[in-house]
Coordinates of C-alpha atoms in Angstrom, one line a residue:
X256 CA 0.1 0.1 -0.3
X257 CA 1.2 3.6 -0.3
X258 CA 0.7 4.8 3.0
X259 CA 2.9 1.7 4.0
X260 CA 5.7 3.2 1.4
X261 CA 5.2 6.4 2.9
X262 CA 5.7 5.4 6.6
X263 CA 8.8 3.6 5.9
X264 CA 10.2 6.3 3.5
X265 CA 9.7 9.1 6.4
X266 CA 13.0 9.6 8.0
X267 CA 13.5 7.7 11.5
X268 CA 12.5 10.5 13.8
X269 CA 15.3 10.2 16.5
X270 CA 18.4 10.9 14.5
X271 CA 19.3 13.2 11.5
X272 CA 19.8 16.4 10.2
X273 CA 17.0 19.2 10.0
X274 CA 14.8 20.1 6.9
X275 CA 12.2 22.3 6.3
X276 CA 8.6 20.5 6.4
X277 CA 6.3 22.2 3.3
X278 CA 3.3 23.3 5.6
X279 CA 1.1 21.6 3.3
X280 CA 2.3 18.7 4.3
X281 CA 1.2 19.0 7.7
X282 CA -1.9 17.7 9.1
X283 CA -4.0 20.6 10.4
X284 CA -4.6 18.8 13.6
X285 CA -1.8 16.9 14.4
X286 CA 0.8 19.6 12.2
X287 CA 3.1 16.2 12.1
X288 CA 3.5 15.0 8.3
X289 CA 0.9 13.4 7.0
X290 CA 1.0 9.8 6.0
X291 CA -2.5 9.0 4.8
X292 CA -4.0 12.4 3.6
X293 CA -7.7 12.7 3.4
X294 CA -10.1 15.5 2.6
X295 CA -13.3 16.6 4.0
X296 CA -16.2 18.0 1.8
X297 CA -15.0 21.1 2.6
X298 CA -11.9 20.7 1.1
X299 CA -9.5 20.7 3.6
X300 CA -7.0 17.6 3.9
X301 CA -5.9 16.0 7.2
X302 CA -4.2 13.2 7.9
X303 CA -6.6 10.1 8.4
X304 CA -5.8 9.1 12.2
X305 CA -6.1 12.6 13.3
X306 CA -9.5 13.9 11.6
X307 CA -10.9 10.6 12.2
X308 CA -10.4 11.0 16.3
X309 CA -12.0 14.3 15.9
X310 CA -15.2 12.7 14.0
X311 CA -15.0 9.6 16.4
X312 CA -15.2 12.6 19.3
X313 CA -18.6 13.5 18.3
X314 CA -17.5 16.7 16.6
X315 CA -19.8 17.2 13.2
X316 CA -17.5 20.6 12.2
X317 CA -14.5 21.0 10.2
X318 CA -11.6 21.3 12.6
X319 CA -9.7 24.5 10.8
X320 CA -13.2 25.9 9.3
X321 CA -15.7 25.5 12.1
X322 CA -18.4 24.5 9.7
X323 CA -20.9 22.0 9.6
X324 CA -20.2 18.4 7.7
X325 CA -23.0 17.7 6.0
X326 CA -20.9 14.4 5.1
X327 CA -18.1 12.7 7.1
X328 CA -17.0 10.8 4.2
X329 CA -13.1 11.0 3.7
X330 CA -11.8 10.8 0.1
X331 CA -7.9 10.1 0.0
X332 CA -5.9 12.9 -1.8
X333 CA -3.5 10.7 -3.8
X334 CA -1.3 13.6 -5.2
X335 CA -0.9 14.7 -2.0
X336 CA 0.1 11.6 -0.7
X337 CA 2.5 11.2 -3.9
X338 CA 4.2 14.4 -3.2
X339 CA 5.0 13.3 -0.1
X340 CA 6.3 10.3 -1.1
X341 CA 8.6 11.9 -3.5
X342 CA 9.7 14.1 -0.3
X343 CA 10.2 11.8 2.1
X344 CA 12.4 9.7 -0.4
X345 CA 14.4 12.6 -1.0
X346 CA 14.8 13.8 2.2
X347 CA 16.2 10.2 3.0
X348 CA 18.6 10.4 0.5
X349 CA 20.2 13.7 0.6
X350 CA 20.8 13.6 4.0
X351 CA 21.4 10.1 4.9
X352 CA 19.6 10.1 7.8
X353 CA 16.5 11.1 9.8
X354 CA 15.0 14.6 9.9
X355 CA 15.2 16.0 13.6
X356 CA 12.4 18.5 12.8
X357 CA 10.3 15.3 12.5
X358 CA 11.0 14.8 15.7
X359 CA 10.5 18.5 17.2
X360 CA 7.4 18.8 15.0
X361 CA 4.6 20.4 17.2
X362 CA 2.2 17.6 17.3
X363 CA 5.6 15.7 18.7
X364 CA 5.9 18.4 21.4
X365 CA 2.6 17.7 22.6
X366 CA 3.1 14.2 22.9
X367 CA 6.2 15.0 25.0
X368 CA 4.2 17.3 27.4
X369 CA 1.7 14.8 27.9
X370 CA 4.3 12.1 28.3
X371 CA 4.0 10.8 32.3
X372 CA 7.3 10.9 33.6
X373 CA 9.0 12.8 31.3
X374 CA 10.3 16.2 31.8
X375 CA 8.2 18.3 30.2
X376 CA 10.3 21.4 30.4
X377 CA 12.3 21.2 26.8
X378 CA 9.1 20.7 25.0
X379 CA 7.0 23.8 26.5
X380 CA 10.3 25.8 25.7
X381 CA 10.4 24.6 22.3
X382 CA 6.1 25.3 22.2
X383 CA 6.5 28.8 23.3
X384 CA 9.1 29.5 21.1
X385 CA 6.6 28.3 18.2
X386 CA 3.9 30.4 19.3
X387 CA 5.6 33.2 19.5
X388 CA 7.4 32.9 15.8
X389 CA 6.0 35.5 13.7
X390 CA 7.3 33.4 10.9
X391 CA 4.7 30.9 11.6
X392 CA 1.5 30.7 10.1
X393 CA -1.5 31.7 13.1
X394 CA -3.9 29.0 11.2
X395 CA -1.1 26.4 12.0
X396 CA -1.0 27.8 15.4
X397 CA -4.6 27.8 15.9
X398 CA -5.1 24.2 14.5
X399 CA -2.5 23.3 17.2
X400 CA -4.1 24.5 20.0
X401 CA -7.4 23.6 19.2
X402 CA -8.0 20.1 17.3
X403 CA -4.7 19.7 18.2
X404 CA -4.9 19.5 21.8
X405 CA -2.1 21.6 22.9
X406 CA -3.6 24.1 25.4
X407 CA -5.3 21.3 27.4
X408 CA -1.8 19.4 27.4
X409 CA 0.2 22.4 28.6
X410 CA -2.9 23.3 31.6
X411 CA -2.6 20.0 32.9
X412 CA 0.6 20.7 33.7
X413 CA 0.1 23.4 36.5
X414 CA -2.2 21.5 38.7
X415 CA 0.2 18.4 38.7
X416 CA 2.0 18.1 42.1
X417 CA 5.4 20.1 43.3
X418 CA 7.4 17.5 43.4
X419 CA 6.3 15.9 40.2
X420 CA 7.5 19.3 38.3
X421 CA 10.6 21.9 39.1
X422 CA 9.7 25.7 38.9
X423 CA 11.4 25.5 35.4
X424 CA 9.0 23.4 33.8
X425 CA 5.6 25.4 35.6
X426 CA 7.1 28.5 34.4
X427 CA 7.6 26.9 30.9
X428 CA 4.2 26.0 30.7
X429 CA 3.0 29.7 31.7
X430 CA 5.2 30.8 29.4
X431 CA 3.2 29.0 26.9
X432 CA -0.3 29.9 27.9
X433 CA 0.6 33.7 28.6
X434 CA 1.9 33.5 24.7
X435 CA -1.3 32.1 23.9
X436 CA -3.7 35.3 25.5
X437 CA -1.8 37.8 24.7
X438 CA -1.3 37.0 20.7
X439 CA -4.1 38.8 18.6
X440 CA -3.7 36.1 16.2
X441 CA -5.1 33.4 18.2
X442 CA -8.7 32.6 18.1
X443 CA -11.0 33.6 21.2
X444 CA -12.0 30.3 20.9
X445 CA -8.8 28.9 21.5
X446 CA -8.2 31.6 24.7
X447 CA -10.7 30.4 26.0
X448 CA -10.1 26.8 26.4
X449 CA -6.9 28.3 28.8
X450 CA -9.5 29.3 30.9
X451 CA -11.3 26.1 31.0
X452 CA -8.2 24.2 31.4
X453 CA -6.9 26.6 34.6
X454 CA -10.2 26.2 35.9
X455 CA -10.4 22.4 36.0
X456 CA -8.3 22.7 39.1
X457 CA -8.4 26.6 39.9
X458 CA -6.9 26.4 43.3
X459 CA -3.9 24.3 42.2
X460 CA -3.6 26.2 38.8
X461 CA -3.5 29.7 40.8
X462 CA -0.8 28.4 43.4
X463 CA 1.2 27.5 40.6
X464 CA 0.9 31.3 39.0
X465 CA 1.9 32.2 42.5
X466 CA 5.0 29.8 42.5
X467 CA 6.2 31.5 39.1
X468 CA 5.9 35.1 40.4
X469 CA 7.8 33.8 43.6
X470 CA 10.7 31.8 42.1
X471 CA 10.6 32.4 38.4
X472 CA 13.7 33.2 36.7
X473 CA 13.2 36.9 36.0
X474 CA 11.0 39.9 35.8
X475 CA 9.6 38.0 32.6
X476 CA 8.8 35.0 33.7
X477 CA 6.9 36.9 37.0
X478 CA 4.8 39.4 34.3
X479 CA 4.0 36.5 32.4
X480 CA 2.3 34.8 35.5
X481 CA 0.8 37.8 36.3
X482 CA -0.8 38.2 33.0
X483 CA -2.0 34.9 33.4
X484 CA -3.7 35.5 36.3
X485 CA -5.2 39.0 35.2
X486 CA -6.7 36.8 31.9
X487 CA -8.1 34.4 34.2
X488 CA -10.0 37.0 36.7
X489 CA -11.0 38.9 33.7
X490 CA -12.3 35.6 32.1
X491 CA -12.9 32.8 34.4
X492 CA -16.1 31.6 36.1
X493 CA -16.7 32.5 39.4
X494 CA -15.5 29.7 41.5
X495 CA -12.3 30.2 39.5
X496 CA -11.9 34.0 39.8
X497 CA -12.5 33.4 43.6
X498 CA -10.0 31.2 43.7
X499 CA -7.3 33.5 42.5
X500 CA -9.1 36.3 44.5
X501 CA -8.8 34.6 47.8
X502 CA -5.4 33.3 47.3
X503 CA -3.4 35.6 49.8
X504 CA -0.3 33.4 48.4
X505 CA -1.0 34.8 44.9
X506 CA -2.2 38.6 46.4
X507 CA 0.6 38.7 48.5
X508 CA 3.2 38.2 45.4
X509 CA 1.1 40.4 43.1
X510 CA 1.7 43.1 45.7
X511 CA 5.3 42.4 45.7
X512 CA 5.3 42.7 42.0
X513 CA 4.0 46.3 42.0
X514 CA 7.0 47.4 44.3
X515 CA 10.4 48.3 43.7
X516 CA 11.8 45.5 41.9
X517 CA 15.8 45.8 42.2
X518 CA 17.9 47.0 45.0
X519 CA 17.7 51.1 43.2
X520 CA 13.8 50.8 44.1
X521 CA 12.9 51.2 40.3
X522 CA 9.6 50.2 39.1
X523 CA 8.9 48.3 35.9
X524 CA 6.1 49.8 34.1
X525 CA 4.7 46.8 32.3
X526 CA 5.2 45.0 36.1
X527 CA 3.3 47.7 37.8
X528 CA 0.6 47.9 35.1
X529 CA -0.2 44.2 34.9
X530 CA 0.0 43.9 38.4
X531 CA -2.4 46.7 39.4
X532 CA -5.1 45.4 37.0
X533 CA -5.1 41.6 39.2
X534 CA -5.1 43.8 42.4
X535 CA -7.9 45.9 40.6
X536 CA -10.2 43.1 39.7
X537 CA -9.6 41.3 43.3
X538 CA -10.4 44.6 45.1
X539 CA -13.5 44.6 43.1
X540 CA -14.3 40.8 44.0
X541 CA -15.9 39.7 47.9
X542 CA -15.2 41.9 50.8
X543 CA -13.1 39.1 52.5
X544 CA -10.8 39.3 49.2
X545 CA -10.5 43.2 49.9
X546 CA -9.8 42.8 53.5
X547 CA -6.9 39.9 53.4
X548 CA -5.7 42.1 50.0
X549 CA -5.1 45.6 52.5
X550 CA -3.5 43.2 55.4
X551 CA -1.1 41.8 52.9
X552 CA 0.2 45.7 52.3
X553 CA -1.6 46.8 49.3
X554 CA -2.3 50.2 50.2
X555 CA 1.5 51.2 50.5
X556 CA 2.4 49.4 47.7
X557 CA -0.1 50.9 45.8
X558 CA 0.7 54.3 46.6
X559 CA 4.8 53.6 45.5
X560 CA 3.0 52.8 42.4
X561 CA 0.6 55.5 42.4
X562 CA 3.6 58.0 42.5
X563 CA 6.1 56.5 40.2
X564 CA 3.5 55.7 37.3
X565 CA 2.7 58.3 34.8
X566 CA 0.1 56.0 32.9
X567 CA -3.2 57.2 32.6
X568 CA -4.5 54.0 33.0
X569 CA -2.1 53.1 35.6
X570 CA -3.0 55.7 37.8
X571 CA -6.6 54.5 37.5
X572 CA -6.3 51.2 38.6
X573 CA -4.6 52.3 41.4
X574 CA -6.7 54.7 42.6
X575 CA -10.0 52.4 42.5
X576 CA -8.1 50.2 44.8
X577 CA -7.7 52.8 47.3
X578 CA -10.9 53.4 46.9
X579 CA -11.6 49.6 48.0
X580 CA -9.1 49.9 50.7
X581 CA -10.5 52.7 52.4
X582 CA -14.0 51.3 52.6
X583 CA -12.8 49.3 55.9
X584 CA -10.8 50.7 59.0
X585 CA -7.8 48.7 58.3
X586 CA -7.6 50.5 55.1
X587 CA -7.8 53.8 55.9
X588 CA -5.5 53.2 58.6
X589 CA -3.1 52.0 56.3
X590 CA -3.5 55.3 54.1
X591 CA -3.7 57.8 57.0
X592 CA -0.2 56.2 58.5
X593 CA 1.5 57.9 55.9
X594 CA -1.0 60.6 54.7
X595 CA 2.3 62.9 54.3
X596 CA 3.0 60.7 51.2
X597 CA -0.5 59.0 50.1
X598 CA -2.7 62.0 49.9
X599 CA -0.4 64.1 48.0
X600 CA -0.2 60.8 45.2
X601 CA -3.9 60.9 45.4
X602 CA -4.6 64.4 44.9
X603 CA -1.9 64.5 42.2
X604 CA -3.5 62.0 40.1
X605 CA -7.2 63.4 40.7
X606 CA -7.4 64.8 36.9
X607 CA -4.2 62.5 35.2
X608 CA -6.5 59.8 35.3
X609 CA -9.5 59.7 33.6
X610 CA -13.1 60.1 34.6
X611 CA -13.3 56.7 36.6
X612 CA -9.6 57.7 38.3
X613 CA -10.9 61.3 39.5
X614 CA -14.0 60.0 40.8
X615 CA -11.9 57.4 42.7
X616 CA -9.8 59.9 43.9
X617 CA -12.5 62.7 45.3
X618 CA -14.1 59.0 47.4
X619 CA -11.0 58.4 48.7
X620 CA -10.0 61.8 50.2
X621 CA -13.6 62.0 51.5
X622 CA -13.1 59.2 53.3
X623 CA -10.1 59.9 55.2
X624 CA -10.4 63.6 55.0
X625 CA -14.4 64.4 55.6
X626 CA -16.4 61.4 56.9
X627 CA -13.5 59.9 59.0
X628 CA -11.9 63.4 59.7
X629 CA -8.8 62.1 60.0
X630 CA -6.2 65.0 61.2
X631 CA -3.3 63.5 59.0
X632 CA -5.1 63.5 56.0
X633 CA -7.2 65.9 56.1
X634 CA -3.7 68.1 56.5
X635 CA -2.3 66.5 53.7
X636 CA -4.6 67.0 51.9
X637 CA -5.0 71.3 52.5
X638 CA -1.4 71.0 52.1
X639 CA -1.1 69.2 48.2
X640 CA -0.2 71.4 45.4
X641 CA -3.4 72.8 43.5
X642 CA -6.0 70.3 45.4
X643 CA -8.3 73.6 45.4
X644 CA -7.8 73.9 42.1
X645 CA -8.2 70.3 40.9
X646 CA -11.6 69.8 43.0
X647 CA -13.0 73.3 41.3
X648 CA -12.4 71.6 38.0
X649 CA -13.7 68.6 38.3
X650 CA -17.1 69.7 40.0
X651 CA -17.5 71.6 36.4
X652 CA -16.5 68.4 34.4
X653 CA -19.5 66.8 34.1
X654 CA -18.9 64.4 37.1
X655 CA -21.7 62.4 39.0
X656 CA -23.6 63.9 41.6
X657 CA -22.2 61.5 44.2
X658 CA -18.5 63.2 43.4
X659 CA -19.9 66.5 42.8
X660 CA -21.3 66.4 46.5
X661 CA -17.8 64.9 47.8
X662 CA -15.8 67.8 46.2
X663 CA -18.1 70.3 47.4
X664 CA -18.1 69.0 51.3
X665 CA -13.9 68.7 50.4
X666 CA -13.8 71.9 49.8
X667 CA -14.5 73.0 53.4
X668 CA -11.1 71.6 54.3
X669 CA -9.3 74.5 52.4
X670 CA -9.9 77.6 55.0
X671 CA -9.6 80.2 52.7
X672 CA -11.8 83.4 51.8
X673 CA -13.6 83.9 48.5
X674 CA -10.9 86.3 47.3
X675 CA -8.0 83.7 47.6
X676 CA -10.0 81.2 46.2
X677 CA -10.1 83.2 43.2
X678 CA -6.4 84.1 43.2
X679 CA -5.5 80.5 43.2
X680 CA -8.3 79.3 40.6
X681 CA -7.6 82.1 37.3
X682 CA -9.7 80.5 34.8
X683 CA -12.2 81.3 31.7
X684 CA -14.6 78.9 32.9
X685 CA -17.6 80.0 35.3
X686 CA -16.3 79.8 38.8
X687 CA -17.7 77.4 41.3
X688 CA -17.1 79.3 44.9
X689 CA -17.4 77.0 47.8
X690 CA -19.0 78.7 50.6

């Protein structure tokens, strides 16, 4: 049979030189060289074994086009089979040995990851490089992640017990998954597979992310883990979101991420933004998770980030976190403990973080200065440069009625008369006087 001839002529997978495999020789499902190419009614050709498994699993669509299949008949593609046979024979003659690229094909890498007892780290690193390679067709990547089962294979690595896989292996798996969720070329359906895979054992997956955040090989690995946590918090089912939000280990590492990252105390913009995104998502969750975040030191870390960042989006996230924190006595105490640093940071970003950020800033100041009347916070607010001007500008900016009322009440901490107000607020707009 021709099928057997191809199997015999394909270079053995454990020896030889690397050669370039024509992309149309690869099965869209396994991404391995096809041994028995067959075509569906949609016109797409697959290896018989791969497409048969797809159909036997109950699927009624073409895995490449996702079109419904009015017929599941498999028609042998004799022309392609002949071309593959000639190519395989040519490789054997010119190389004189096997082709290493067959061994390290994407489908083969997935099988190495799935293999029990084997260290998946090398295969995972190769998969990450494959998914990050801009020269590889996005169709092939999506086929590997979808019908090829790569996503499920990689997500299954994270819940493995600590003694079964090193932190390097976990880090390599996180790198693959992070490459999936951040890529514009990866289909949403495949990104959802990441969420589903992580959600199978959400607590174990979250523990693995915290492990990389704590002991990753560098800042890039930590950012990848935080980015994956952010994706989980934004897209997972409620149970998985809660597993992340209520993980003290993960929250502590996210707080550490938004703080200084080296002995000089410098901040990395991407690390800060990603960490703040996660903490902002957690601050919008259950009260218990928010209280734990405050207990673990989120307030001083976020204040440091607020001072350092110049990005409006990051500033808005930081202000929303502080808004959540001051709803607790412990959060207010943490902010007021270093009011001379925290309050000016809030005032300074009030008009630099968009409308949501501005209203969050007003809420923070109103909570500590007006409602709970902390003297340190009120003095720091009154002494902050431009505080009065910013409040008046906010009141004229079309803010919500609640924010306007809070701003009006905050104006009372400025012990000034009408004349000094006008002197400090020179504008062509209509003036809103505090008294």
